[in-house]
Coordinates of C-alpha atoms in Angstrom, one line a residue:
M227 CA -95.9 -13.9 239.0
K228 CA -99.5 -13.4 239.6
S229 CA -101.9 -16.2 239.0
S230 CA -103.8 -14.0 236.6
L231 CA -101.1 -14.7 234.0
K232 CA -102.7 -17.5 231.9
K233 CA -101.1 -20.2 229.8
L234 CA -102.6 -20.9 226.4
S235 CA -105.4 -23.4 227.0
I236 CA -105.8 -26.5 224.8
A237 CA -109.1 -25.1 223.5
A238 CA -107.5 -21.8 222.6
A239 CA -104.6 -23.5 220.9
A240 CA -107.0 -25.6 218.9
A241 CA -109.0 -22.5 217.9
A242 CA -105.8 -20.8 216.8
A243 CA -104.8 -23.9 214.7
L244 CA -108.2 -23.9 213.0
G245 CA -107.9 -20.2 212.2
F246 CA -110.6 -18.9 214.6
G247 CA -109.9 -15.5 216.0
L248 CA -108.8 -15.2 219.7
T249 CA -110.3 -12.5 221.9
Q250 CA -108.2 -10.8 224.6
A251 CA -109.9 -13.1 227.1
D252 CA -108.5 -16.3 225.6
A253 CA -105.4 -15.1 223.8
A254 CA -102.1 -16.7 224.6
D255 CA -99.9 -15.1 227.3
V256 CA -96.3 -15.0 226.0
V257 CA -93.9 -14.3 228.8
V258 CA -90.9 -12.2 227.5
A259 CA -87.9 -12.5 229.9
S260 CA -84.9 -12.4 227.5
D261 CA -83.6 -9.6 225.4
I262 CA -84.7 -9.5 221.7
T263 CA -81.6 -9.7 219.5
T264 CA -83.1 -10.9 216.3
S265 CA -85.9 -9.2 214.4
T266 CA -89.3 -10.3 215.9
T267 CA -93.0 -9.6 215.4
W268 CA -95.5 -9.5 218.2
T269 CA -99.0 -10.3 216.9
S270 CA -102.4 -9.3 218.2
D271 CA -103.5 -12.9 218.9
N272 CA -101.1 -13.0 221.8
T273 CA -100.7 -11.0 225.0
Y274 CA -97.0 -10.3 225.7
I275 CA -95.9 -10.2 229.4
L276 CA -92.7 -8.1 230.2
S277 CA -91.4 -10.0 233.2
N278 CA -88.4 -7.7 233.6
I279 CA -86.6 -4.9 231.7
V280 CA -86.4 -6.3 228.2
F281 CA -84.0 -4.8 225.6
V282 CA -84.3 -4.9 221.8
A283 CA -80.6 -4.9 220.9
D284 CA -77.9 -5.9 218.4
G285 CA -79.6 -4.2 215.4
A286 CA -82.9 -6.1 215.8
T287 CA -86.3 -4.7 214.8
L288 CA -89.4 -5.3 217.0
T289 CA -92.6 -5.1 215.0
I290 CA -95.8 -4.8 216.9
E291 CA -99.1 -5.4 215.0
E292 CA -102.1 -3.3 215.5
G293 CA -104.4 -4.4 218.3
T294 CA -101.5 -6.0 220.3
V295 CA -101.5 -5.8 224.1
I296 CA -98.3 -5.7 226.1
R297 CA -98.5 -6.0 229.9
G298 CA -95.6 -5.2 232.3
L299 CA -95.1 -6.8 235.7
D300 CA -94.6 -4.8 238.9
D301 CA -91.1 -4.8 240.4
D302 CA -92.3 -6.9 243.3
E303 CA -93.3 -9.7 240.9
T304 CA -90.3 -9.9 238.7
V305 CA -87.5 -12.4 239.1
G306 CA -84.0 -11.2 240.2
A307 CA -82.7 -8.1 241.8
D308 CA -84.9 -5.1 242.8
N309 CA -85.4 -2.2 240.3
N310 CA -86.2 -4.6 237.5
P311 CA -89.9 -3.9 236.6
G312 CA -91.4 -5.1 233.4
A313 CA -90.3 -2.5 230.8
L314 CA -89.3 -2.3 227.1
V315 CA -86.1 -0.6 226.0
I316 CA -85.2 -0.1 222.3
A317 CA -81.3 0.2 222.3
S318 CA -79.7 2.8 220.1
D319 CA -78.7 0.4 217.4
S320 CA -82.2 -1.2 217.1
Y321 CA -85.7 -0.3 216.0
I322 CA -89.4 -0.4 217.0
E323 CA -92.2 -0.6 214.5
A324 CA -95.4 -0.1 216.6
M325 CA -98.1 0.1 213.9
G326 CA -101.3 0.7 215.7
T327 CA -104.4 2.3 214.0
A328 CA -107.1 4.7 215.1
T329 CA -109.5 1.8 215.7
N330 CA -107.1 -0.8 216.8
P331 CA -104.3 0.6 218.9
I332 CA -101.3 -1.0 220.6
V333 CA -101.6 -0.9 224.4
F334 CA -98.9 -1.1 227.0
T335 CA -100.5 -1.5 230.4
N336 CA -100.6 -3.4 233.7
E337 CA -101.9 -6.9 234.4
E338 CA -105.5 -6.2 235.3
D339 CA -106.5 -3.6 232.7
D340 CA -109.2 -5.0 230.4
N341 CA -110.0 -1.8 228.5
V342 CA -107.9 -3.1 225.6
P343 CA -108.6 -4.4 222.1
G344 CA -110.6 -7.6 222.5
G345 CA -111.1 -7.0 226.3
A346 CA -114.3 -6.7 228.3
K347 CA -113.7 -3.0 228.6
T348 CA -115.1 -2.3 232.1
S349 CA -114.7 1.1 233.5
P350 CA -111.1 2.2 233.7
F351 CA -109.6 2.8 237.1
Y352 CA -110.0 6.5 237.2
N353 CA -113.7 6.4 236.6
G354 CA -114.7 5.7 240.2
T355 CA -116.4 7.8 242.7
S356 CA -113.4 8.7 244.8
V357 CA -110.0 10.1 244.0
A358 CA -108.4 6.9 245.4
E359 CA -109.7 5.1 242.3
N360 CA -107.9 7.6 240.2
Q361 CA -104.6 6.7 241.9
I362 CA -103.4 3.6 240.0
S363 CA -99.8 3.9 238.7
E364 CA -96.3 2.5 239.1
E365 CA -97.6 -1.0 238.3
W366 CA -94.8 -1.7 235.8
G367 CA -92.0 0.3 234.1
G368 CA -92.5 2.0 230.7
V369 CA -91.2 2.3 227.2
I370 CA -87.7 3.7 226.5
V371 CA -86.4 4.4 223.0
L372 CA -82.7 5.3 222.5
G373 CA -80.8 6.8 219.5
D374 CA -77.7 8.3 218.2
T375 CA -78.1 12.1 217.9
Y376 CA -75.8 14.7 219.5
I377 CA -76.6 15.4 223.1
A378 CA -75.7 18.5 225.2
N379 CA -73.8 17.1 228.2
D380 CA -70.5 18.6 229.3
T381 CA -70.1 20.1 225.8
A382 CA -69.9 23.9 226.4
G383 CA -67.3 24.4 223.7
G384 CA -69.3 22.7 221.0
P385 CA -71.0 19.5 220.1
V386 CA -69.0 16.3 220.6
S387 CA -69.6 13.3 218.4
N388 CA -68.8 10.5 220.9
R389 CA -70.7 12.0 223.9
T390 CA -72.9 9.3 225.3
E391 CA -74.9 8.9 228.5
Q392 CA -76.8 6.3 230.5
I393 CA -80.5 6.6 230.3
E394 CA -82.4 7.0 233.6
G395 CA -83.8 3.9 235.1
V396 CA -81.5 1.4 233.3
T397 CA -78.0 0.2 234.3
D398 CA -77.2 -2.2 231.4
L399 CA -74.8 -1.1 228.7
E400 CA -77.6 -1.3 226.2
G401 CA -79.0 1.8 228.0
Q402 CA -76.4 4.1 226.5
F403 CA -77.6 6.9 224.1
G404 CA -76.0 9.6 222.1
G405 CA -73.8 10.0 219.0
C406 CA -73.5 12.2 215.9
D407 CA -76.4 11.4 213.6
D408 CA -79.3 13.8 214.0
D409 CA -81.1 12.1 211.1
D410 CA -81.0 8.7 213.0
S411 CA -84.1 6.5 213.0
S412 CA -85.3 4.4 215.9
G413 CA -88.4 3.2 213.9
E414 CA -91.9 4.4 214.3
M415 CA -94.8 4.4 216.8
H416 CA -98.4 5.2 215.8
Y417 CA -101.6 4.9 217.9
V418 CA -100.1 3.7 221.1
S419 CA -101.6 3.9 224.6
I420 CA -99.2 3.6 227.6
R421 CA -101.0 3.2 231.0
Y422 CA -100.5 2.8 234.7
G423 CA -96.7 2.7 234.7
G424 CA -93.7 4.6 235.7
F425 CA -91.1 3.5 238.2
G426 CA -88.8 5.4 240.6
L427 CA -85.4 3.8 241.3
K428 CA -84.3 6.7 243.4
A429 CA -84.5 10.5 243.3
N430 CA -84.1 11.8 239.7
E431 CA -83.8 8.2 238.4
E432 CA -87.1 7.2 237.0
I433 CA -88.7 5.3 234.1
N434 CA -91.2 7.6 232.5
G435 CA -94.2 6.7 230.3
L436 CA -92.3 7.2 227.1
T437 CA -88.6 8.1 227.5
M438 CA -86.5 9.1 224.5
G439 CA -82.8 9.4 224.6
A440 CA -81.1 11.0 221.6
V441 CA -83.8 9.9 219.2
G442 CA -83.4 11.3 215.7
R443 CA -85.7 13.0 213.3
G444 CA -85.8 9.9 211.1
T445 CA -88.1 8.4 213.8
E446 CA -91.9 8.8 213.4
L447 CA -94.1 9.4 216.5
D448 CA -97.8 10.3 216.4
H449 CA -101.0 9.5 218.3
I450 CA -99.4 8.4 221.6
E451 CA -101.0 8.8 225.0
V452 CA -99.6 8.3 228.5
V453 CA -102.2 7.7 231.3
N454 CA -101.7 7.5 235.1
N455 CA -97.9 7.5 235.1
V456 CA -96.1 8.1 238.4
D457 CA -93.3 10.2 236.9
D458 CA -93.1 12.2 233.7
G459 CA -95.4 11.4 230.8
F460 CA -93.0 12.1 227.9
E461 CA -89.3 12.9 228.4
W462 CA -86.7 13.8 225.8
F463 CA -83.1 13.6 226.6
G464 CA -81.7 15.4 223.7
G465 CA -82.6 14.3 220.2
T466 CA -84.3 15.8 217.1
V467 CA -87.4 13.6 216.8
N468 CA -90.6 15.3 215.8
S469 CA -94.0 14.3 217.1
K470 CA -97.8 15.0 216.7
Y471 CA -100.9 14.2 218.6
L472 CA -99.7 13.5 222.1
I473 CA -101.8 13.1 225.3
T474 CA -101.0 12.9 228.9
Y475 CA -103.6 12.3 231.6
N476 CA -103.1 12.2 235.4
I477 CA -99.3 12.2 235.4
G478 CA -97.4 12.2 238.7
D479 CA -94.8 14.8 237.8
D480 CA -94.2 16.7 234.5
A481 CA -96.4 16.0 231.5
F482 CA -93.7 16.9 229.0
D483 CA -90.0 17.2 230.0
S484 CA -87.1 17.9 227.7
D485 CA -83.4 18.1 228.5
R486 CA -79.9 17.6 227.0
G487 CA -80.4 19.9 224.1
Y488 CA -83.7 18.7 222.5
R489 CA -84.1 20.3 219.1
G490 CA -87.2 18.8 217.5
K491 CA -90.7 19.9 216.5
S492 CA -94.1 19.0 217.9
Q493 CA -97.8 19.9 217.2
F494 CA -101.1 19.0 218.7
G495 CA -100.9 17.9 222.3
L496 CA -103.2 17.7 225.3
V497 CA -102.3 17.8 229.0
V498 CA -104.9 17.0 231.7
K499 CA -103.3 17.1 235.2
G500 CA -104.2 15.0 238.2
A501 CA -102.8 12.9 241.0
C502 CA -102.0 9.2 240.3
K503 CA -100.3 7.9 243.5
P504 CA -101.9 7.9 247.0
G505 CA -100.5 9.4 250.1
L506 CA -97.9 11.6 248.5
A507 CA -97.8 15.3 248.4
E508 CA -94.5 16.0 246.6
S509 CA -94.3 16.3 242.8
G510 CA -92.6 13.4 241.1
G511 CA -94.2 11.1 243.5
G512 CA -97.7 11.1 242.2
V513 CA -99.1 14.6 241.9
A514 CA -98.9 16.7 238.8
N515 CA -96.1 19.3 238.6
R516 CA -95.4 21.3 235.4
A517 CA -97.2 20.7 232.2
F518 CA -94.0 21.6 230.3
E519 CA -90.5 21.5 231.9
M520 CA -88.0 22.5 229.3
D521 CA -84.4 22.4 230.1
G522 CA -81.2 23.1 228.1
G523 CA -77.9 21.4 228.5
K524 CA -76.3 19.6 231.4
S525 CA -73.0 20.4 233.2
P526 CA -73.1 23.2 232.3
D527 CA -76.4 24.6 231.1
E528 CA -74.6 26.2 228.1
S529 CA -73.6 22.7 226.7
Q530 CA -74.1 22.4 223.0
P531 CA -76.1 22.0 220.8
Y532 CA -78.5 24.5 222.3
A533 CA -82.0 23.3 223.0
L534 CA -83.8 25.2 220.1
S535 CA -87.1 23.5 219.6
Q536 CA -90.5 24.5 218.2
W537 CA -94.0 23.6 219.5
H538 CA -97.5 24.5 218.2
N539 CA -101.1 23.9 219.3
Y540 CA -101.1 22.4 222.7
T541 CA -103.9 22.6 225.3
L542 CA -102.6 22.5 228.9
I543 CA -105.2 22.0 231.7
G544 CA -104.1 22.3 235.3
L545 CA -105.4 20.9 238.6
G546 CA -108.4 23.3 238.6
E547 CA -107.5 25.2 241.8
N548 CA -106.2 28.7 242.3
S549 CA -103.6 29.7 244.7
D550 CA -105.8 30.8 247.5
A551 CA -108.2 27.8 247.5
S552 CA -108.3 25.1 250.1
W553 CA -104.7 24.1 249.6
G554 CA -103.1 25.7 252.6
G555 CA -101.8 28.4 250.2
G556 CA -102.2 26.7 246.9
W557 CA -100.3 24.1 244.9
A558 CA -97.5 26.4 243.7
D559 CA -96.0 23.8 241.5
D560 CA -99.2 23.5 239.4
T561 CA -97.3 25.4 236.7
G562 CA -98.1 25.6 233.0
I563 CA -94.7 26.1 231.4
E564 CA -91.3 26.1 233.1
I565 CA -88.3 27.0 230.9
R566 CA -84.9 26.8 232.6
D567 CA -81.2 25.8 232.4
N568 CA -80.8 27.6 229.0
G569 CA -83.6 25.7 227.3
R570 CA -84.8 27.9 224.4
P571 CA -88.1 26.6 222.9
Q572 CA -90.6 28.5 220.7
L573 CA -94.2 27.9 221.8
Y574 CA -97.1 29.1 219.7
N575 CA -100.9 28.9 219.7
F576 CA -101.1 27.2 223.1
I577 CA -104.1 27.3 225.5
V578 CA -102.9 27.3 229.2
M579 CA -105.7 27.2 231.8
D580 CA -106.7 26.1 235.3
M581 CA -103.2 26.4 236.8
G582 CA -102.9 26.9 240.5
G583 CA -99.3 28.2 240.1
D584 CA -97.8 30.3 237.4
G585 CA -98.7 30.2 233.8
V586 CA -95.2 30.7 232.6
D587 CA -91.8 30.8 234.4
I588 CA -88.7 31.5 232.4
E589 CA -85.4 31.3 234.3
Y590 CA -83.0 34.2 234.3
S591 CA -79.4 34.1 235.5
S592 CA -76.8 36.9 235.6
E593 CA -74.0 34.3 235.3
G594 CA -73.7 32.5 232.0
A595 CA -76.4 31.9 229.3
S596 CA -80.0 31.4 230.5
S597 CA -83.4 30.7 229.0
A598 CA -84.4 34.4 229.5
D599 CA -81.5 35.5 227.3
G600 CA -83.1 33.7 224.4
W601 CA -86.1 36.1 224.6
T602 CA -84.0 38.8 222.9
T603 CA -81.8 36.5 220.8
V604 CA -82.8 36.2 217.2
W605 CA -83.4 32.5 216.1
S606 CA -80.3 32.4 213.8
N607 CA -77.9 33.9 216.3
Y608 CA -76.3 30.5 217.2
P609 CA -73.7 30.1 219.9
A610 CA -70.0 30.2 218.9
A611 CA -68.9 26.6 218.6
D612 CA -65.7 24.5 218.2
Y613 CA -66.7 21.7 215.8
S614 CA -63.4 19.9 215.8
S615 CA -64.8 17.2 218.1
A616 CA -68.0 16.7 216.0
C617 CA -68.8 14.7 212.9
H618 CA -70.3 17.9 211.4
S619 CA -69.0 21.4 211.1
N620 CA -71.7 23.9 210.3
D621 CA -74.6 25.5 212.2
S622 CA -77.2 24.5 209.6
Y623 CA -76.7 20.8 210.5
F624 CA -77.4 21.3 214.2
Y625 CA -80.2 23.9 214.1
R626 CA -83.0 23.2 211.6
T627 CA -86.1 23.6 213.7
Q628 CA -86.4 27.3 214.3
T629 CA -86.8 29.5 211.2
Q630 CA -88.1 32.8 212.5
G631 CA -88.6 34.8 215.7
Y632 CA -86.5 34.5 218.9
Q633 CA -84.9 31.5 220.4
T634 CA -87.0 31.6 223.5
E635 CA -90.5 32.7 222.5
I636 CA -94.0 32.3 223.7
A637 CA -96.4 34.1 221.4
D638 CA -100.0 33.9 220.2
C639 CA -101.1 32.0 223.3
L640 CA -104.2 32.1 225.5
F641 CA -104.2 32.1 229.3
Y642 CA -107.2 31.5 231.5
N643 CA -107.8 30.9 235.2
I644 CA -104.2 31.2 236.4
G645 CA -104.0 31.1 240.2
K646 CA -100.7 33.0 240.7
S647 CA -99.1 35.1 238.0
V648 CA -99.5 34.6 234.3
S649 CA -95.7 35.1 234.0
T650 CA -92.9 35.8 236.4
D651 CA -91.1 37.9 233.7
K652 CA -87.5 37.7 234.8
G653 CA -84.7 39.5 232.9
D654 CA -85.9 40.9 229.6
V655 CA -88.9 38.6 229.4
D656 CA -92.2 40.3 228.9
L657 CA -94.9 37.7 228.1
L658 CA -97.6 40.3 227.7
D659 CA -95.7 42.6 225.4
A660 CA -98.1 43.6 222.6
S661 CA -95.7 42.2 219.9
K662 CA -96.2 38.7 221.3
R663 CA -100.0 38.9 221.1
N664 CA -100.5 36.6 224.2
I665 CA -104.0 37.1 225.7
V666 CA -105.3 36.7 229.3
L667 CA -109.0 35.6 229.0
S668 CA -111.9 36.2 231.2
Q669 CA -113.9 33.3 229.7
S670 CA -113.0 29.7 229.0
P671 CA -111.3 29.0 225.6
I672 CA -112.7 25.4 225.5
R673 CA -116.3 24.3 225.3
N674 CA -116.6 22.2 228.5
I675 CA -114.8 20.8 231.4
G676 CA -116.4 18.8 234.2
R677 CA -114.7 18.0 237.5
K678 CA -115.5 16.1 240.7
A679 CA -115.9 18.0 244.0
H680 CA -112.8 18.6 246.2
Q681 CA -111.3 15.4 247.4
S682 CA -108.1 14.8 249.4
Y683 CA -105.3 13.2 247.4
D684 CA -102.6 13.1 250.1
T685 CA -102.0 12.6 253.8
A686 CA -101.9 16.4 254.4
G687 CA -105.4 16.9 253.3
N688 CA -104.6 18.8 250.1
T689 CA -107.4 18.4 247.6
I690 CA -107.9 18.0 243.9
M691 CA -110.8 18.3 241.5
V692 CA -110.6 15.3 239.1
V693 CA -111.6 15.9 235.5
T694 CA -114.5 13.7 234.6
N695 CA -115.5 14.9 231.2
L696 CA -113.9 17.3 228.7
D697 CA -114.7 19.0 225.4
P698 CA -111.5 20.8 224.5
R699 CA -112.7 22.1 221.2
P700 CA -112.2 25.9 221.0
T701 CA -114.9 28.4 221.8
S702 CA -115.2 31.6 219.8
V703 CA -112.4 33.3 221.8
A704 CA -110.0 30.6 220.6
L705 CA -110.6 30.9 216.9
G706 CA -108.7 32.9 214.4
T707 CA -105.2 33.0 215.7
P708 CA -103.0 35.5 213.8
R709 CA -100.1 33.0 213.6
T710 CA -100.0 30.1 211.1
A711 CA -97.6 27.3 211.6
P712 CA -94.8 26.9 208.9
A713 CA -95.9 25.0 205.8
D714 CA -92.7 22.9 206.0
G715 CA -94.0 19.4 205.4
F716 CA -94.3 18.7 209.1
F717 CA -96.5 21.4 210.7
T718 CA -100.1 21.6 209.7
P719 CA -101.2 25.3 209.3
V720 CA -104.4 25.9 211.3
D721 CA -106.4 29.0 212.3
Y722 CA -107.2 28.1 216.0
Y723 CA -105.5 28.1 219.4
G724 CA -105.0 24.8 221.3
A725 CA -104.9 21.2 220.1
F726 CA -108.3 20.8 218.6
S727 CA -110.3 22.2 215.7
P728 CA -113.9 23.2 216.1
S729 CA -115.1 20.2 214.2
Y730 CA -112.7 17.3 214.8
D731 CA -111.4 15.4 217.9
W732 CA -108.3 13.4 217.0
T733 CA -108.5 11.4 220.2
K734 CA -111.6 9.6 218.9
G735 CA -111.8 6.3 217.1
G736 CA -111.0 4.0 219.9
W737 CA -107.2 4.3 220.1
S738 CA -107.1 6.6 223.2
L739 CA -108.4 5.7 226.6
V740 CA -108.8 9.4 227.3
G741 CA -110.7 9.9 224.0
S742 CA -113.0 6.9 224.8
E743 CA -113.7 7.7 228.5
I744 CA -113.2 11.4 229.2
M745 CA -113.8 13.3 226.0
D746 CA -117.3 14.7 225.8
T747 CA -117.2 15.5 222.1
P748 CA -119.6 14.4 219.3
A749 CA -118.7 11.8 216.6
N750 CA -116.3 13.2 214.1
P751 CA -117.5 14.0 210.6
T752 CA -116.5 11.6 207.9
A753 CA -113.8 12.6 205.5
P754 CA -114.7 12.6 201.8
A755 CA -113.2 10.0 199.5
S756 CA -109.8 11.1 198.4
A757 CA -109.1 11.7 194.7
T758 CA -106.2 9.5 193.5
S759 CA -106.4 9.7 189.7
E760 CA -103.1 10.7 188.0
L761 CA -102.7 13.6 185.6
T762 CA -105.3 15.4 187.7
F763 CA -105.0 19.2 188.1
S764 CA -107.7 19.5 190.7
T765 CA -109.6 17.4 193.3
F766 CA -113.3 17.8 194.0
F767 CA -115.1 16.7 197.2
Q768 CA -118.4 17.3 199.0
T769 CA -118.1 19.3 202.2
E770 CA -120.1 19.6 205.4
D771 CA -120.9 23.0 206.8
G772 CA -118.4 24.2 209.3
V773 CA -116.0 21.3 208.9
A774 CA -112.3 22.0 208.1
Y775 CA -110.6 19.8 205.5
V776 CA -106.8 19.4 204.9
V777 CA -105.9 18.7 201.3
E778 CA -102.5 17.1 200.5
A779 CA -100.9 16.1 197.2
S780 CA -98.2 13.6 196.1
T781 CA -96.5 12.7 192.9
D782 CA -95.8 9.1 194.0
G783 CA -98.3 8.2 196.7
N784 CA -95.6 7.9 199.3
S785 CA -94.5 11.4 200.1
W786 CA -97.3 13.9 200.7
Y787 CA -97.2 17.7 201.1
P788 CA -99.9 20.1 202.2
V789 CA -101.8 22.0 199.5
G790 CA -104.2 23.9 201.7
T791 CA -107.1 23.9 204.2
V792 CA -110.7 24.3 203.1
L793 CA -113.6 25.3 205.4
G794 CA -116.7 23.4 204.3
D795 CA -120.1 25.1 203.7
G796 CA -122.1 22.2 202.4
S797 CA -121.1 22.6 198.8
T798 CA -118.7 20.7 196.5
K799 CA -115.2 22.3 196.7
A800 CA -112.3 22.1 194.1
V801 CA -108.6 22.5 195.0
T802 CA -105.8 22.9 192.6
D803 CA -102.1 22.8 193.3
L804 CA -100.6 25.2 190.7
S805 CA -97.1 24.7 191.9
E806 CA -97.0 21.2 190.3
F807 CA -99.3 22.0 187.4
E808 CA -97.2 20.2 184.9
E809 CA -97.1 16.9 186.8
G810 CA -99.6 14.2 187.4
L811 CA -100.8 14.4 191.0
L812 CA -102.5 12.3 193.6
Y813 CA -104.7 14.1 196.2
R814 CA -106.0 13.0 199.6
V815 CA -108.4 14.9 201.8
S816 CA -108.8 14.5 205.6
V817 CA -110.9 16.2 208.3
Q818 CA -108.9 18.6 210.4

């Protein structure tokens, strides 16, 4: 263990006893070496050191307070056998309650990072003058959350209730995931930053930034970033969990990776590619690969349930080179969206830009079901299934996410500065068919992106242009999308392409390292006070010109549903929900 791991000093202990607040500099270091088998709370006046792979198991709940810092040790510093870096695993029978806030996030990071709540906040590693300073990763493991949903693994005939699998990167029995409860909850994670991790045990056996195995839709995930991770940023192995406001920056393989029949929803995400590990040219070893890699089932691809997911409003930014630049032919794997192995997602209102490889690649196979087959398969045309080995026996239980269109669909998306082809168009796929309303632009759909000059990132002399500043808010060409997300209680209907509105940057507030250090956006407008009086038919609020506001209503103050979106013009606006006119309502207003 490094000498930088401090014990609680007598002075700090005395200050804590007297009730004085501890800063990150003098907070206690609590070394966590044993599994957590009873419900436990981690508090922000301590720093928690993961000295090996730590499991939350036996039905325990780990609650993490806002502002808490968790540091993982490198595999070389941990006690015991190899392949045991500091990491946190939530077993399928247990829960995490990571309750960060926009101004006081929860941070998982390495030992040296001081850009944390209460820290000195010197420049982060990637803010140096050379690409080498950008290549800090694999300094600990990552966060793994497991659950009990159905997974698509050797289940070609139909879903199987007792199908389980061992999660990548973990050998203990607590690393099993899978079951037959798509509504399962593993807890919640809000405003969480995961930095400088990832760990490769061997080929195709890695700990990602945030790994999810069979996590159910009862779990809540929002405002989570993964920065400088040597393998994937986010990876879903099956599951139905929904998510919002996700960020990856400088990931060493795929930014978002789904497999084993993932069937959830997601909206608002940002990918900024880079290279986070020195001396390596191959993807998965430190240089960005695909922004999205979306697979279907395993052994065979047609395993059920099918991977029918839905995604809205992502901004995907590649390495900044095109295919005939100084790359010796170009980085062909700098791909925007790769859909394969019978994965069948719906992707809408995306911005895909600055990719050296293809914008979209959808796999086609003449033998068996393939992702390209979903291009002409109506969303409700589910595969024939034998449900005799499942806990549930109807299609409507397994397939709740897609409600229109085709099972594999990319529509109402913008493409800009794509080095190779916008789409490889195999089988019946035609990305630029007029009915899909995808557009190839000649001008940037975002307001600003700054990059460093060409610098080598590997021993072969390949170069990269590191992103130094970014304003991803839409330009005029990225406003007014013809597609509105479903008003289903999860998706937020918006009228722009990409992850950001013209007037609001959801990475701001202090929770996101990317938002604090990379984003070149102005301060967000302040939301008006929300109306909360009962027996109210309307809510009134003062608006700012050009700012979009989301109005929600509730009958109990706990469950909220969208009423509408209002574009401010400087006047006072009134909004009424006529659908609940006979009931007393609570309203809340937020900036979009």
